[in-house]
Structure formats: C-alpha cells, structure tokens
C-alpha cells in the first residue's frame, strides 16, 4: 500500500469507523505513532476536513485574516446559516458573547442604536457586567414611536449589566442647524456627549444607504432623501453620519444637523466594536473596517469573505 492510500485508509478507520490509533495500527501493521502522523498529514493535505457545526461556532482562520488585513485588534466571524433570515440572530448573539467576555469589563460603554443593537441587547445575559454605565453615542428619540429606539437599547444593556443608562434626549437628526447647536450647547446634553466621547469602549453598527434605513423607519429622513444621498456617493451611515466609500461626510449640511459624537472618536478609542450582518451592509462594512473606524469586528462569514476578497 503506497503512502497516500495508507493515509486514506487510516483516515477512514479513524473518522468513519471511530477506531483508536492502537486499533488502526494493529489492523494495518504500523505503529500507533505512524497512525498519528498520517492523520496529521491527512488534515494538512485536505484529505480530511473537520468542520465544527454549531450556531455559536467561529471561523478562526477568517478572523486571523481580517485582523492581519485591516490591522484590527480582534475579529469574531460566525458561520453563515443556511437560512438567510438567521444571519442577524447569529451575529448579534456572537456580539453579546464577546461583550460578556471582555476583560477588563467596560466601566463606560457608548452605544449606537438600531435593529442590530436592539437584537444584541435582547440576548445579552444578566450579569454580563457589574456596574457598567451605558451612554448613548448619538441622538435617537423616535419621531414615530414604532420602535423602542436608542433609549430601550441603552437601558436594556445597562440593566443586564447591573448598571445605569445615560440617555441623550435628542432626535438623531434635526430640521435646523440652529436647533441642533442649541441642544448641544445645553449643559446636560453637552455633559452626556462628553461622557460618550470619552468612553473606553464603543459598541456600534452601521446602516445601509437605502430606503430600509432606520432613519427612514424612525421618521428622520424620507426614502427620497437616502436615495439622493446614495446618488451623491453615500454607502451608509455610522452614528447617523452618512459617509462615502473613503469615509468622507457626503452632505455637510445634513451632518451639521446630526446629534452625536464625532466619528474620529471611534478611530481613537481604546476599543470600538463594530457589529454588522448581511449583504445589504457590505459596502458600509468595507468602509468602516478599511478606514479605521473600528478596532474589533463582529460579522458573518459571507460578509468577512466579501471584505477579504474585494479590498
């Protein structure tokens, strides 16, 4: 029996027949040490492929590639589920797992809001932290009351971390620059924004530049507004600020009416965790990771592969 065929036989007996290395050695007339070496070589040559199948499994090789390519501190990549609708659930659970495992535990956590952050808050375990302060990083008082908005996200994360929520009492986008400046000049609002800007850890997502945007859902913008932003080069928004593929603000006038911390704070933060899932956010995800807006990425395998292949 040549070496390659012997390798196949050893693999079959080990993985298909569940035989021990001693048993395989006795059957094939070789030592158990040679059996072990052949199994290692079988995996190295791709004759044997081992896949861990579980919703909370991770793709470690892809994570390492992302960290190396984009200079990240860490990455969490979960397998893409067979059902497209399960992607968000799988990614947000991974984000909750990451948050609960952070060491040191965040004392102050600044958060954005939206469907992704709401889903993370809902699956965070009680006791994930002890005494954490959760601060809104950008305005989010809903104008149509159809969703819980930013307040419920911050409150839920804080309650499950035995801490307190510091809420930003402002819409995300105001109609007049003068109104925005007046709100941010208020002593209480200014103190909240300063607290958010100096948080040790940020947890945020990004929205696509299309009519499914949370800003349309919550009444800040019309569908035609985001279509026009896309025409001008916007790929999505981060903390309510619409940016192009290079990370530049697309509409300075709109940005001047947006309440929240500056994006530069994400770049300079000790830890900025970006959570994204699904094909609709590939463009904005690529911009976030390639322009240094995050130091930690949590995403699905399909998104991760798109980032690695297209940059």
C-alpha positions as MATLAB code, in Angstrom:
seq = 'XXXXXXXXXXXXXXXXXXXXXXXXXXXXXXXXXXXXXXXXXXXXXXXXXXXXXXXXXXXXXXXXXXXXXXXXXXXXXXXXXXXXXXXXXXXXXXXXXXXXXXXXXXXXXXXXXXXXXXXXXXXXXXXXXXXXXXXXXXXXXXXXXXXXXXXXXXXXXXXXXXXXXXXXXXXXXXXXXXXXXXXXXXXXXXXXXXXXXXXXXXXXXXXXXXXXXXXXXXXXXXXXXXXXXXXXXXXXXXXXXXXXXXXXXXXXXXXXXXXXXXXXXXXXXXXXXXXXXXXXXXXXXXXXXXXXXXXXXXXXXXXXXXXXXXX';
ca = [
       0.000    0.000    0.000;
       1.517    3.339   -1.035;
       1.726    6.203    1.448;
      -1.218    8.163    0.059;
      -3.555    5.165    0.062;
      -2.360    4.298    3.551;
      -3.197    7.817    4.647;
      -6.731    7.466    3.261;
      -7.245    4.106    4.952;
      -6.037    5.461    8.278;
      -8.412    8.431    7.971;
     -11.360    6.203    7.092;
     -10.740    3.903   10.035;
     -10.336    6.828   12.404;
     -13.212    9.082   11.330;
     -15.692    6.675    9.737;
     -15.141    3.637   11.950;
     -14.189    5.502   15.162;
     -11.247    3.188   15.786;
      -8.388    4.127   18.117;
      -4.864    4.674   16.859;
      -3.792    1.401   18.508;
      -6.571   -0.486   16.711;
      -5.718    1.113   13.357;
      -2.041    0.269   13.826;
      -2.852   -3.378   14.551;
      -5.140   -3.644   11.506;
      -2.650   -2.071    9.098;
       0.560   -3.385   10.630;
       2.022    0.011   11.515;
       2.844    1.751   14.798;
       0.328    3.996   16.561;
       2.845    6.836   16.190;
       2.771    6.466   12.409;
      -1.023    6.411   12.540;
      -0.931    9.751   14.373;
       1.467   11.288   11.844;
      -0.651   10.099    8.919;
      -3.774   11.670   10.433;
      -1.952   14.981   10.819;
      -0.729   14.833    7.203;
      -4.249   13.934    6.019;
      -5.603   17.125    7.566;
      -2.718   19.216    6.232;
      -3.258   17.952    2.666;
      -7.031   18.431    2.765;
      -7.814   14.704    2.618;
      -9.625   15.172    5.914;
     -11.639   18.303    6.573;
     -13.002   18.906   10.030;
     -15.946   21.294   10.358;
     -17.428   22.419   13.643;
     -21.160   22.821   13.028;
     -22.859   24.956   15.671;
     -24.623   28.350   15.565;
     -22.085   29.728   18.057;
     -19.008   28.322   16.321;
     -16.395   30.688   14.879;
     -14.243   30.812   11.750;
     -10.838   31.335   13.342;
      -8.781   31.335   10.131;
     -11.007   34.026    8.614;
     -10.755   36.042   11.822;
      -6.961   35.941   11.659;
      -7.044   37.052    8.025;
      -9.257   40.050    8.874;
      -7.041   41.095   11.767;
      -3.965   40.946    9.546;
      -5.547   42.667    6.539;
      -7.153   45.578    8.372;
      -4.952   45.928   11.443;
      -7.771   45.063   13.826;
      -7.284   44.154   17.474;
      -9.774   41.309   17.182;
     -12.439   39.823   14.918;
     -15.331   37.435   15.511;
     -16.705   35.615   12.454;
     -19.605   33.177   12.693;
     -20.595   30.630   10.029;
     -23.217   31.756    7.535;
     -26.502   29.933    8.309;
     -28.470   28.046    5.695;
     -31.444   30.338    6.302;
     -30.634   33.948    5.289;
     -33.033   35.274    7.911;
     -30.929   33.771   10.695;
     -27.785   35.795    9.925;
     -28.623   38.727   12.196;
     -29.553   36.455   15.097;
     -26.298   34.525   14.824;
     -24.099   37.629   14.569;
     -25.803   39.527   17.381;
     -25.525   36.534   19.702;
     -21.799   36.405   18.906;
     -21.562   40.113   19.730;
     -23.317   39.519   23.050;
     -20.921   36.666   23.820;
     -17.963   38.927   23.030;
     -19.290   41.753   25.189;
     -19.830   39.412   28.140;
     -16.282   38.040   27.779;
     -14.472   41.412   27.581;
     -11.649   41.843   30.057;
     -11.320   44.278   31.584;
     -15.081   44.715   31.804;
     -16.096   48.113   30.375;
     -16.824   50.747   33.009;
     -18.357   53.085   30.444;
     -19.850   51.738   27.227;
     -21.037   54.113   24.499;
     -23.646   52.609   22.167;
     -25.408   53.447   18.946;
     -28.883   52.138   18.214;
     -30.950   50.361   15.567;
     -32.160   46.851   14.823;
     -28.733   45.274   15.285;
     -28.103   46.878   18.674;
     -31.646   46.035   19.790;
     -31.032   42.387   18.951;
     -27.733   42.389   20.892;
     -29.412   43.913   23.937;
     -32.138   41.271   23.872;
     -29.708   38.329   24.022;
     -27.199   39.775   26.490;
     -27.180   37.637   29.648;
     -27.989   39.129   33.024;
     -24.783   39.844   34.894;
     -22.655   40.330   31.783;
     -21.067   43.231   33.699;
     -21.290   44.721   37.171;
     -21.994   48.413   37.460;
     -21.467   49.418   33.834;
     -22.514   52.888   32.645;
     -24.114   52.763   29.189;
     -24.217   56.080   27.311;
     -25.944   56.914   24.053;
     -23.379   57.944   21.463;
     -25.880   59.642   19.162;
     -29.401   61.001   19.251;
     -32.236   58.584   18.762;
     -35.555   59.794   20.114;
     -38.002   58.176   17.695;
     -40.332   60.508   15.857;
     -42.983   57.908   15.048;
     -42.828   55.664   18.143;
     -42.838   52.491   16.036;
     -39.675   51.182   17.651;
     -38.088   51.216   21.082;
     -35.298   53.403   19.779;
     -31.996   54.258   21.355;
     -33.302   54.591   24.898;
     -34.510   50.996   25.159;
     -31.186   49.701   23.792;
     -29.118   51.591   26.360;
     -31.477   50.804   29.235;
     -31.609   47.071   28.489;
     -27.823   46.740   28.158;
     -27.333   48.696   31.389;
     -29.952   46.758   33.356;
     -28.432   43.431   32.357;
     -25.031   44.750   33.376;
     -26.247   45.877   36.822;
     -25.534   49.458   35.852;
     -27.141   52.675   34.706;
     -28.096   54.174   31.373;
     -27.299   57.750   30.417;
     -29.762   58.795   27.730;
     -29.326   61.509   25.126;
     -32.634   63.427   24.977;
     -32.491   64.373   21.321;
     -33.586   63.170   17.912;
     -30.849   61.801   15.662;
     -31.293   64.492   13.010;
     -32.891   67.903   13.480;
     -34.528   70.115   10.881;
     -32.462   73.226   11.614;
     -28.767   73.639   12.366;
     -29.615   76.334   14.903;
     -31.772   73.908   16.871;
     -29.021   71.290   16.879;
     -26.449   73.799   18.099;
     -28.792   74.978   20.841;
     -29.425   71.411   22.021;
     -25.737   70.527   22.090;
     -24.994   73.763   23.957;
     -27.326   72.724   26.768;
     -25.210   71.857   29.820;
     -26.853   68.480   30.394;
     -26.641   67.378   26.765;
     -23.064   68.594   26.463;
     -22.087   66.562   29.528;
     -23.690   63.411   28.089;
     -21.928   63.843   24.748;
     -18.627   64.411   26.537;
     -19.154   61.269   28.626;
     -19.899   59.267   25.476;
     -16.886   60.699   23.651;
     -14.564   59.590   26.456;
     -15.972   56.081   26.886;
     -13.386   53.317   26.967;
     -15.464   51.015   24.764;
     -17.836   51.718   21.870;
     -20.436   49.286   20.533;
     -21.954   50.333   17.241;
     -23.399   49.235   13.953;
     -23.862   50.991   10.605;
     -26.856   51.414    8.335;
     -27.150   50.998    4.572;
     -27.941   53.950    2.383;
     -31.296   52.744    1.087;
     -34.998   53.095    1.993;
     -34.648   50.365    4.668;
     -32.545   52.773    6.733;
     -33.545   53.150   10.379;
     -33.602   56.901    9.767;
     -36.453   56.422    7.320;
     -38.231   53.986    9.642;
     -37.990   56.430   12.536;
     -39.103   59.457   10.545;
     -35.861   61.449   10.375;
     -35.488   61.151    6.596;
     -37.683   60.312    3.649;
     -36.885   57.442    1.294;
     -36.109   60.017   -1.392;
     -33.530   61.616    0.903;
     -31.434   58.469    1.259;
     -31.752   57.742   -2.455;
     -30.287   61.191   -3.126;
     -27.518   60.570   -0.585;
     -26.666   57.325   -2.371;
     -26.589   59.164   -5.696;
     -24.040   61.536   -4.180;
     -21.820   58.635   -3.156;
     -23.010   57.654    0.318;
     -22.587   53.964    1.161;
     -24.304   54.183    4.544;
     -24.284   55.876    7.922;
     -22.255   55.472   11.096;
     -23.757   57.075   14.206;
     -26.165   58.874   11.880;
     -23.396   60.380    9.753;
     -23.589   59.468    6.060;
     -20.212   58.705    4.516;
     -18.800   57.639    1.167;
     -16.512   54.686    0.430;
     -13.466   56.628    1.682;
     -15.154   57.618    4.930;
     -15.842   61.237    3.962;
     -19.022   63.045    5.001;
     -21.288   63.200    1.940;
     -23.647   66.005    2.972;
     -22.022   68.535    5.357;
     -25.312   70.376    5.855;
     -27.103   67.187    6.933;
     -24.161   66.255    9.126;
     -24.353   69.655   10.805;
     -27.913   68.778   11.868;
     -26.911   65.351   13.249;
     -26.616   64.958   17.014;
     -23.878   62.693   18.331;
     -20.175   62.201   18.841;
     -17.689   62.756   16.044;
     -16.526   59.717   14.074;
     -12.912   60.466   14.957;
     -13.701   59.270   18.474;
     -14.244   55.765   17.091;
     -10.792   55.832   15.486;
      -9.044   56.957   18.670;
     -10.982   54.786   21.142;
      -9.302   52.054   23.163;
     -11.900   49.603   21.881;
     -14.517   50.221   19.188;
     -16.642   47.171   18.404;
     -18.420   47.171   15.054;
     -21.236   44.664   14.533;
     -22.602   44.066   11.039;
     -24.519   41.329    9.244;
     -25.898   40.677    5.785;
     -25.174   41.551    2.171;
     -27.045   44.873    2.268;
     -24.346   46.271    4.562;
     -21.266   45.028    2.702;
     -20.423   48.457    1.268;
     -20.654   50.353    4.549;
     -18.901   47.492    6.387;
     -15.986   47.725    3.951;
     -15.691   51.446    4.615;
     -15.804   51.052    8.395;
     -13.041   48.437    8.550;
     -10.836   49.958    5.850;
     -10.877   53.500    7.250;
     -10.072   52.565   10.850;
     -13.471   53.303   12.368;
     -13.380   50.052   14.336;
     -10.757   48.018   16.159;
     -12.967   44.949   16.649;
     -15.282   43.430   14.026;
     -18.170   41.012   14.632;
     -19.778   39.656   11.476;
     -20.866   36.648    9.438;
     -18.618   34.535    7.234;
     -20.151   35.762    3.959;
     -19.520   39.400    4.878;
     -15.998   38.568    6.061;
     -15.144   36.835    2.796;
     -16.520   39.785    0.825;
     -14.297   42.153    2.804;
     -11.235   39.998    2.196;
     -11.888   39.424   -1.492;
     -12.896   42.919   -2.605;
     -10.363   45.144   -0.876;
];
